[in-house]
PDB file of C-alpha atoms in Angstrom:
ATOM      1  CA  MET A   1     138.066  98.966 103.631  1.00 59.00           C
ATOM      2  CA  ASP A   2     139.956 102.073 104.041  1.00 67.00           C
ATOM      3  CA  ASP A   3     142.330 104.358 101.613  1.00 74.00           C
ATOM      4  CA  SER A   4     145.718 102.789 102.994  1.00 77.00           C
ATOM      5  CA  ASP A   5     148.314 101.207 100.433  1.00 82.00           C
ATOM      6  CA  GLU A   6     148.560  98.159 102.791  1.00 85.00           C
ATOM      7  CA  PRO A   7     148.383  94.984 100.606  1.00 88.00           C
ATOM      8  CA  VAL A   8     145.042  92.936 100.582  1.00 90.00           C
ATOM      9  CA  SER A   9     145.439  89.069 100.614  1.00 92.00           C
ATOM     10  CA  LEU A  10     142.534  87.096  99.078  1.00 94.00           C
ATOM     11  CA  THR A  11     141.984  83.465  99.857  1.00 94.00           C
ATOM     12  CA  LEU A  12     139.744  81.679  97.641  1.00 93.00           C
ATOM     13  CA  GLY A  13     137.708  78.313  98.528  1.00 92.00           C
ATOM     14  CA  SER A  14     135.097  76.369  96.819  1.00 89.00           C
ATOM     15  CA  THR A  15     132.535  77.600  99.086  1.00 90.00           C
ATOM     16  CA  HIS A  16     134.436  80.438 101.073  1.00 93.00           C
ATOM     17  CA  VAL A  17     136.423  83.886  99.905  1.00 94.00           C
ATOM     18  CA  ARG A  18     138.250  85.315 102.689  1.00 94.00           C
ATOM     19  CA  ALA A  19     139.809  89.136 102.566  1.00 92.00           C
ATOM     20  CA  HIS A  20     142.946  90.065 105.089  1.00 92.00           C
ATOM     21  CA  THR A  21     144.677  93.356 105.427  1.00 89.00           C
ATOM     22  CA  GLY A  22     145.969  94.802 108.811  1.00 83.00           C
ATOM     23  CA  ASP A  23     143.627  94.018 111.543  1.00 84.00           C
ATOM     24  CA  PHE A  24     140.813  93.174 109.602  1.00 87.00           C
ATOM     25  CA  THR A  25     139.632  89.990 107.974  1.00 91.00           C
ATOM     26  CA  PHE A  26     136.359  89.479 106.267  1.00 92.00           C
ATOM     27  CA  THR A  27     135.201  86.344 105.592  1.00 94.00           C
ATOM     28  CA  SER A  28     131.929  85.225 103.131  1.00 94.00           C
ATOM     29  CA  LYS A  29     130.724  81.696 102.343  1.00 92.00           C
ATOM     30  CA  LEU A  30     128.683  80.830  99.144  1.00 85.00           C
ATOM     31  CA  ILE A  31     124.873  80.172 100.086  1.00 83.00           C
ATOM     32  CA  ASP A  32     123.828  76.775  98.560  1.00 79.00           C
ATOM     33  CA  GLY A  33     120.577  77.485  97.015  1.00 80.00           C
ATOM     34  CA  LYS A  34     118.799  79.298  94.193  1.00 81.00           C
ATOM     35  CA  VAL A  35     118.066  82.384  94.075  1.00 77.00           C
ATOM     36  CA  PRO A  36     114.342  83.214  93.301  1.00 80.00           C
ATOM     37  CA  ASP A  37     113.535  84.601  89.825  1.00 85.00           C
ATOM     38  CA  TYR A  38     112.701  88.319  90.911  1.00 82.00           C
ATOM     39  CA  GLU A  39     111.835  89.033  87.323  1.00 85.00           C
ATOM     40  CA  ARG A  40     108.524  86.966  88.100  1.00 86.00           C
ATOM     41  CA  VAL A  41     107.122  89.840  90.392  1.00 84.00           C
ATOM     42  CA  VAL A  42     107.782  92.521  88.326  1.00 88.00           C
ATOM     43  CA  PRO A  43     104.463  93.319  86.842  1.00 89.00           C
ATOM     44  CA  ARG A  44     104.349  93.923  83.319  1.00 87.00           C
ATOM     45  CA  ASN A  45     100.534  94.288  82.087  1.00 88.00           C
ATOM     46  CA  GLY A  46      99.679  97.439  83.963  1.00 92.00           C
ATOM     47  CA  ASP A  47      97.892  99.816  81.961  1.00 94.00           C
ATOM     48  CA  LYS A  48      97.083 102.529  84.864  1.00 95.00           C
ATOM     49  CA  VAL A  49      99.824 105.023  85.093  1.00 95.00           C
ATOM     50  CA  LEU A  50     100.319 107.869  86.979  1.00 96.00           C
ATOM     51  CA  ILE A  51     102.937 110.469  87.683  1.00 97.00           C
ATOM     52  CA  ALA A  52     103.232 112.671  90.645  1.00 98.00           C
ATOM     53  CA  GLU A  53     105.706 114.894  92.738  1.00 98.00           C
ATOM     54  CA  ARG A  54     107.622 112.410  94.765  1.00 97.00           C
ATOM     55  CA  ALA A  55     108.051 114.968  97.569  1.00 97.00           C
ATOM     56  CA  GLU A  56     104.816 116.104  97.719  1.00 98.00           C
ATOM     57  CA  LEU A  57     102.827 112.420  97.508  1.00 98.00           C
ATOM     58  CA  ARG A  58     105.288 111.396 100.283  1.00 97.00           C
ATOM     59  CA  GLN A  59     104.088 114.374 102.260  1.00 97.00           C
ATOM     60  CA  VAL A  60     100.528 113.328 101.377  1.00 97.00           C
ATOM     61  CA  LEU A  61     100.825 109.726 102.422  1.00 97.00           C
ATOM     62  CA  SER A  62     102.847 110.556 106.071  1.00 96.00           C
ATOM     63  CA  ARG A  63      99.978 113.171 107.124  1.00 95.00           C
ATOM     64  CA  THR A  64      97.384 110.732 106.183  1.00 95.00           C
ATOM     65  CA  ALA A  65      99.234 107.876 107.780  1.00 93.00           C
ATOM     66  CA  ILE A  66      98.931 109.440 111.233  1.00 93.00           C
ATOM     67  CA  LEU A  67      95.181 108.421 111.332  1.00 90.00           C
ATOM     68  CA  SER A  68      95.730 105.068 109.684  1.00 89.00           C
ATOM     69  CA  ASN A  69      95.003 101.875 111.755  1.00 86.00           C
ATOM     70  CA  GLU A  70      98.151 101.143 113.759  1.00 81.00           C
ATOM     71  CA  LYS A  71      98.241  97.455 112.941  1.00 81.00           C
ATOM     72  CA  TYR A  72      97.978  97.603 109.442  1.00 85.00           C
ATOM     73  CA  ARG A  73      98.662 100.966 108.461  1.00 90.00           C
ATOM     74  CA  GLY A  74      96.591 100.812 105.477  1.00 93.00           C
ATOM     75  CA  VAL A  75      95.596 103.816 103.134  1.00 96.00           C
ATOM     76  CA  ARG A  76      92.980 104.000 100.580  1.00 96.00           C
ATOM     77  CA  LEU A  77      94.181 105.508  97.173  1.00 97.00           C
ATOM     78  CA  TYR A  78      91.020 106.654  94.918  1.00 97.00           C
ATOM     79  CA  LEU A  79      92.255 107.102  91.731  1.00 97.00           C
ATOM     80  CA  GLU A  80      90.463 109.332  89.033  1.00 96.00           C
ATOM     81  CA  GLU A  81      91.255 111.647  86.103  1.00 97.00           C
ATOM     82  CA  ASN A  82      94.090 113.911  87.063  1.00 97.00           C
ATOM     83  CA  ASN A  83      93.532 113.454  90.792  1.00 98.00           C
ATOM     84  CA  LEU A  84      94.747 111.224  93.784  1.00 98.00           C
ATOM     85  CA  LYS A  85      92.488 111.275  97.278  1.00 98.00           C
ATOM     86  CA  VAL A  86      94.116 109.487  99.927  1.00 97.00           C
ATOM     87  CA  MET A  87      92.158 108.445 102.891  1.00 96.00           C
ATOM     88  CA  ALA A  88      92.908 106.557 106.289  1.00 95.00           C
ATOM     89  CA  ASN A  89      90.699 105.995 108.992  1.00 92.00           C
ATOM     90  CA  ASN A  90      91.509 104.081 112.230  1.00 90.00           C
ATOM     91  CA  ARG A  91      89.240 102.159 115.239  1.00 88.00           C
ATOM     92  CA  GLU A  92      88.480 105.516 117.104  1.00 90.00           C
ATOM     93  CA  GLN A  93      86.474 106.338 113.578  1.00 88.00           C
ATOM     94  CA  GLU A  94      89.329 109.382 112.769  1.00 91.00           C
ATOM     95  CA  GLU A  95      89.596 109.799 109.268  1.00 93.00           C
ATOM     96  CA  ALA A  96      92.075 111.563 107.285  1.00 95.00           C
ATOM     97  CA  GLU A  97      91.517 112.714 103.594  1.00 96.00           C
ATOM     98  CA  GLU A  98      93.694 114.389 100.956  1.00 97.00           C
ATOM     99  CA  ASN A  99      93.801 115.483  97.489  1.00 97.00           C
ATOM    100  CA  ILE A 100      97.043 115.786  95.352  1.00 98.00           C
ATOM    101  CA  ALA A 101      96.811 116.321  91.502  1.00 98.00           C
ATOM    102  CA  VAL A 102      98.431 113.675  89.445  1.00 98.00           C
ATOM    103  CA  GLU A 103      99.124 113.032  85.645  1.00 98.00           C
ATOM    104  CA  TYR A 104      96.493 110.360  84.876  1.00 97.00           C
ATOM    105  CA  SER A 105      93.809 109.869  82.365  1.00 94.00           C
ATOM    106  CA  GLY A 106      92.680 106.300  82.802  1.00 91.00           C
ATOM    107  CA  SER A 107      89.710 104.898  84.641  1.00 94.00           C
ATOM    108  CA  ALA A 108      88.405 105.618  88.267  1.00 96.00           C
ATOM    109  CA  MET A 109      90.132 102.876  90.629  1.00 96.00           C
ATOM    110  CA  GLU A 110      90.445 102.223  94.338  1.00 97.00           C
ATOM    111  CA  VAL A 111      93.185 100.377  95.939  1.00 97.00           C
ATOM    112  CA  GLY A 112      94.383  99.680  99.265  1.00 96.00           C
ATOM    113  CA  PHE A 113      98.481  99.690 100.555  1.00 97.00           C
ATOM    114  CA  ASN A 114     100.307  99.848 103.599  1.00 96.00           C
ATOM    115  CA  VAL A 115     101.430 102.969 103.764  1.00 96.00           C
ATOM    116  CA  GLY A 116     104.718 102.342 105.227  1.00 95.00           C
ATOM    117  CA  TYR A 117     105.889 100.717 102.285  1.00 96.00           C
ATOM    118  CA  LEU A 118     105.070 103.537  99.539  1.00 97.00           C
ATOM    119  CA  VAL A 119     106.559 105.919 102.084  1.00 97.00           C
ATOM    120  CA  ASP A 120     109.683 103.668 102.190  1.00 97.00           C
ATOM    121  CA  VAL A 121     109.702 103.829  98.539  1.00 97.00           C
ATOM    122  CA  LEU A 122     109.416 107.320  97.879  1.00 97.00           C
ATOM    123  CA  SER A 123     112.044 108.220 100.544  1.00 95.00           C
ATOM    124  CA  VAL A 124     114.633 106.422  98.536  1.00 94.00           C
ATOM    125  CA  LEU A 125     114.102 107.735  95.126  1.00 93.00           C
ATOM    126  CA  ASP A 126     116.082 110.652  93.842  1.00 89.00           C
ATOM    127  CA  GLU A 127     113.946 111.827  91.123  1.00 93.00           C
ATOM    128  CA  GLU A 128     111.348 114.845  91.604  1.00 96.00           C
ATOM    129  CA  ARG A 129     108.782 112.513  89.923  1.00 97.00           C
ATOM    130  CA  VAL A 130     107.391 109.188  90.687  1.00 98.00           C
ATOM    131  CA  GLN A 131     105.373 107.094  88.200  1.00 97.00           C
ATOM    132  CA  ILE A 132     103.297 104.208  89.639  1.00 97.00           C
ATOM    133  CA  THR A 133     101.616 101.610  87.465  1.00 96.00           C
ATOM    134  CA  LEU A 134      98.897  99.417  88.201  1.00 96.00           C
ATOM    135  CA  ALA A 135      96.882  96.906  86.500  1.00 94.00           C
ATOM    136  CA  ASP A 136      93.482  96.704  88.904  1.00 94.00           C
ATOM    137  CA  PRO A 137      93.019  97.231  92.703  1.00 93.00           C
ATOM    138  CA  ASN A 138      94.325  93.142  93.195  1.00 93.00           C
ATOM    139  CA  SER A 139      97.501  93.713  91.285  1.00 90.00           C
ATOM    140  CA  ILE A 140     100.986  94.695  92.301  1.00 93.00           C
ATOM    141  CA  ALA A 141     101.980  98.228  92.009  1.00 96.00           C
ATOM    142  CA  LEU A 142     105.228  99.131  89.885  1.00 96.00           C
ATOM    143  CA  LEU A 143     107.092 102.212  91.207  1.00 97.00           C
ATOM    144  CA  GLU A 144     109.765 103.999  89.391  1.00 96.00           C
ATOM    145  CA  GLU A 145     110.989 107.293  87.550  1.00 94.00           C
ATOM    146  CA  PRO A 146     108.969 108.155  84.895  1.00 94.00           C
ATOM    147  CA  GLY A 147     109.922 106.484  81.876  1.00 84.00           C
ATOM    148  CA  GLY A 148     111.626 103.853  83.611  1.00 82.00           C
ATOM    149  CA  GLY A 149     115.249 104.025  85.305  1.00 81.00           C
ATOM    150  CA  ASP A 150     117.852 101.838  87.080  1.00 86.00           C
ATOM    151  CA  ALA A 151     115.578 100.594  89.752  1.00 90.00           C
ATOM    152  CA  LEU A 152     112.098  99.108  90.184  1.00 93.00           C
ATOM    153  CA  TYR A 153     110.243  98.991  93.331  1.00 95.00           C
ATOM    154  CA  VAL A 154     107.172  96.532  93.451  1.00 95.00           C
ATOM    155  CA  VAL A 155     104.340  97.054  96.384  1.00 96.00           C
ATOM    156  CA  MET A 156     101.756  94.655  97.363  1.00 95.00           C
ATOM    157  CA  PRO A 157      98.123  96.008  97.692  1.00 95.00           C
ATOM    158  CA  MET A 158      95.937  94.781 100.630  1.00 94.00           C
ATOM    159  CA  ARG A 159      92.358  94.680 101.126  1.00 89.00           C
ATOM    160  CA  LEU A 160      90.980  97.369 103.349  1.00 78.00           C
TER     161      LEU A 160
END
C-alpha cells in the first residue's frame, strides 16, 4: 500500500480476505490447520550462558566458515572460562581455529553447529552483544539479547 488517500475496499469471507484499491488487489486465504506450538522448541533449562560481542563473533564465525566442510558447514565451539574457541576443518585437511573473549564462567563444553545458522542470527540482531544459552552439547542453543529482548532464536546443534 502506498501513501495515497485513495479508499481501500475490504471484503471479508469465511476463508478469505480481500483488499482492493485502484489497480491493486490483495487476496489472502485462511490456512485450514493448526499452528505448531512454537513454545515447545524454546529451551528453558540452559545453565551455560555466554555473552559475546555480536559483530566480533560474527566475523570470527565467518572467517572460520571458509574452511568448514562445504556440504555440512559445521564448526566446533569449545567453550571454557572467558574464552570461546571456534574450529572448522574440511576434507582437504585444512583447519581454521580462532579464539574470542567471552563472558562465561561455567564448565568446559564442546558443541557443533552449522555455521550458516549462527551467522544468520547474528546478522539480524541489533544489539552490540549476544547471549547464548546452552544446557549440553546435544541440546538446542538459545540466542537472544543479553537479559532477554523481543526476539528469541533457536539453533539446533549438530554432531561433528
